[in-house]
């Protein structure tokens, strides 16, 4: 996984998740890392800054430089500033594609 945003932004999100005893960010990161470990389709996940607090944009990049899935690893806080649609109110992180 390649951190494309400021390391301090990434570290702050990790610290915040741990401070509220929320494991959804770790679970989402592990899911994205599992995409990188697919032997039939190797790729690297890039995490970029997102305007929503504690949230990220992600890009799946293949060895030839082409792009796969682009989405968000979004924090749905209280209040939810992600501007993403969710069917049920949710507090924590989830991936959006």
mmCIF file of C-alpha atoms in Angstrom:
data_model
loop_
_atom_site.group_PDB
_atom_site.id
_atom_site.type_symbol
_atom_site.label_atom_id
_atom_site.label_comp_id
_atom_site.label_asym_id
_atom_site.label_seq_id
_atom_site.Cartn_x
_atom_site.Cartn_y
_atom_site.Cartn_z
ATOM 1 C CA UNK A 1 0.000 0.000 0.000
ATOM 2 C CA UNK A 2 1.345 3.356 -0.998
ATOM 3 C CA UNK A 3 0.443 6.371 1.118
ATOM 4 C CA UNK A 4 0.076 9.266 -1.342
ATOM 5 C CA UNK A 5 -1.341 11.776 1.147
ATOM 6 C CA UNK A 6 0.700 13.344 3.919
ATOM 7 C CA UNK A 7 1.854 10.670 6.323
ATOM 8 C CA UNK A 8 0.601 12.837 9.193
ATOM 9 C CA UNK A 9 -2.942 12.753 7.732
ATOM 10 C CA UNK A 10 -2.841 8.956 7.512
ATOM 11 C CA UNK A 11 -1.377 8.648 11.024
ATOM 12 C CA UNK A 12 -4.042 10.965 12.432
ATOM 13 C CA UNK A 13 -6.834 8.808 10.987
ATOM 14 C CA UNK A 14 -5.261 5.655 12.446
ATOM 15 C CA UNK A 15 -4.833 7.307 15.854
ATOM 16 C CA UNK A 16 -8.405 8.581 15.821
ATOM 17 C CA UNK A 17 -9.826 5.147 14.935
ATOM 18 C CA UNK A 18 -7.877 3.553 17.772
ATOM 19 C CA UNK A 19 -8.889 6.320 20.203
ATOM 20 C CA UNK A 20 -12.584 5.551 19.642
ATOM 21 C CA UNK A 21 -11.963 1.773 19.698
ATOM 22 C CA UNK A 22 -13.192 1.409 16.122
ATOM 23 C CA UNK A 23 -11.834 -1.485 14.068
ATOM 24 C CA UNK A 24 -13.617 -0.680 10.796
ATOM 25 C CA UNK A 25 -10.670 1.358 9.425
ATOM 26 C CA UNK A 26 -8.244 -1.512 10.070
ATOM 27 C CA UNK A 27 -10.696 -3.946 8.443
ATOM 28 C CA UNK A 28 -11.057 -1.751 5.343
ATOM 29 C CA UNK A 29 -7.286 -1.354 5.027
ATOM 30 C CA UNK A 30 -6.823 -5.118 5.327
ATOM 31 C CA UNK A 31 -9.422 -5.685 2.613
ATOM 32 C CA UNK A 32 -7.608 -3.291 0.273
ATOM 33 C CA UNK A 33 -4.262 -4.942 1.106
ATOM 34 C CA UNK A 34 -5.772 -8.323 0.179
ATOM 35 C CA UNK A 35 -6.379 -6.960 -3.325
ATOM 36 C CA UNK A 36 -2.646 -6.306 -3.587
ATOM 37 C CA UNK A 37 -1.902 -9.927 -2.667
ATOM 38 C CA UNK A 38 -4.034 -11.473 -5.409
ATOM 39 C CA UNK A 39 -1.471 -13.587 -7.352
ATOM 40 C CA UNK A 40 -3.657 -13.621 -10.489
ATOM 41 C CA UNK A 41 -3.944 -9.838 -10.606
ATOM 42 C CA UNK A 42 -1.152 -8.060 -8.695
ATOM 43 C CA UNK A 43 -1.643 -4.384 -8.017
ATOM 44 C CA UNK A 44 -0.750 -1.633 -5.594
ATOM 45 C CA UNK A 45 -3.337 0.370 -3.690
ATOM 46 C CA UNK A 46 -2.640 4.085 -3.386
ATOM 47 C CA UNK A 47 -4.277 6.076 -0.592
ATOM 48 C CA UNK A 48 -4.885 9.745 -1.345
ATOM 49 C CA UNK A 49 -6.286 12.655 0.674
ATOM 50 C CA UNK A 50 -10.060 13.103 0.742
ATOM 51 C CA UNK A 51 -11.850 16.263 1.881
ATOM 52 C CA UNK A 52 -14.026 14.374 4.383
ATOM 53 C CA UNK A 53 -12.417 14.092 7.828
ATOM 54 C CA UNK A 54 -10.382 10.897 8.346
ATOM 55 C CA UNK A 55 -11.291 9.682 4.847
ATOM 56 C CA UNK A 56 -9.228 8.651 1.833
ATOM 57 C CA UNK A 57 -9.547 8.224 -1.901
ATOM 58 C CA UNK A 58 -8.019 4.971 -3.134
ATOM 59 C CA UNK A 59 -6.687 3.928 -6.530
ATOM 60 C CA UNK A 60 -5.894 0.378 -7.610
ATOM 61 C CA UNK A 61 -2.824 0.605 -9.861
ATOM 62 C CA UNK A 62 -1.463 -2.279 -11.927
ATOM 63 C CA UNK A 63 2.244 -2.908 -12.718
ATOM 64 C CA UNK A 64 1.831 -1.461 -16.236
ATOM 65 C CA UNK A 65 0.535 1.806 -14.733
ATOM 66 C CA UNK A 66 -3.089 1.265 -15.671
ATOM 67 C CA UNK A 67 -5.820 1.973 -13.156
ATOM 68 C CA UNK A 68 -8.379 -0.480 -11.825
ATOM 69 C CA UNK A 69 -10.951 0.395 -9.198
ATOM 70 C CA UNK A 70 -11.044 3.957 -7.881
ATOM 71 C CA UNK A 71 -13.086 4.663 -4.789
ATOM 72 C CA UNK A 72 -13.220 6.038 -1.311
ATOM 73 C CA UNK A 73 -12.344 4.726 2.117
ATOM 74 C CA UNK A 74 -14.774 6.995 3.905
ATOM 75 C CA UNK A 75 -15.381 7.802 7.536
ATOM 76 C CA UNK A 76 -19.037 8.147 8.410
ATOM 77 C CA UNK A 77 -18.815 10.179 11.579
ATOM 78 C CA UNK A 78 -21.287 12.076 13.678
ATOM 79 C CA UNK A 79 -22.103 14.249 11.852
ATOM 80 C CA UNK A 80 -21.320 12.433 8.614
ATOM 81 C CA UNK A 81 -19.298 14.805 6.405
ATOM 82 C CA UNK A 82 -18.521 12.245 3.674
ATOM 83 C CA UNK A 83 -21.355 13.323 1.353
ATOM 84 C CA UNK A 84 -21.763 9.640 0.450
ATOM 85 C CA UNK A 85 -25.093 7.855 0.348
ATOM 86 C CA UNK A 86 -25.659 5.163 2.953
ATOM 87 C CA UNK A 87 -28.903 3.230 3.300
ATOM 88 C CA UNK A 88 -28.682 2.948 7.078
ATOM 89 C CA UNK A 89 -26.946 5.378 9.424
ATOM 90 C CA UNK A 90 -23.475 4.039 10.109
ATOM 91 C CA UNK A 91 -20.609 5.169 12.321
ATOM 92 C CA UNK A 92 -17.185 4.039 11.131
ATOM 93 C CA UNK A 93 -15.253 3.485 7.907
ATOM 94 C CA UNK A 94 -16.320 1.655 4.767
ATOM 95 C CA UNK A 95 -15.217 1.439 1.153
ATOM 96 C CA UNK A 96 -17.203 3.071 -1.612
ATOM 97 C CA UNK A 97 -16.639 2.396 -5.307
#
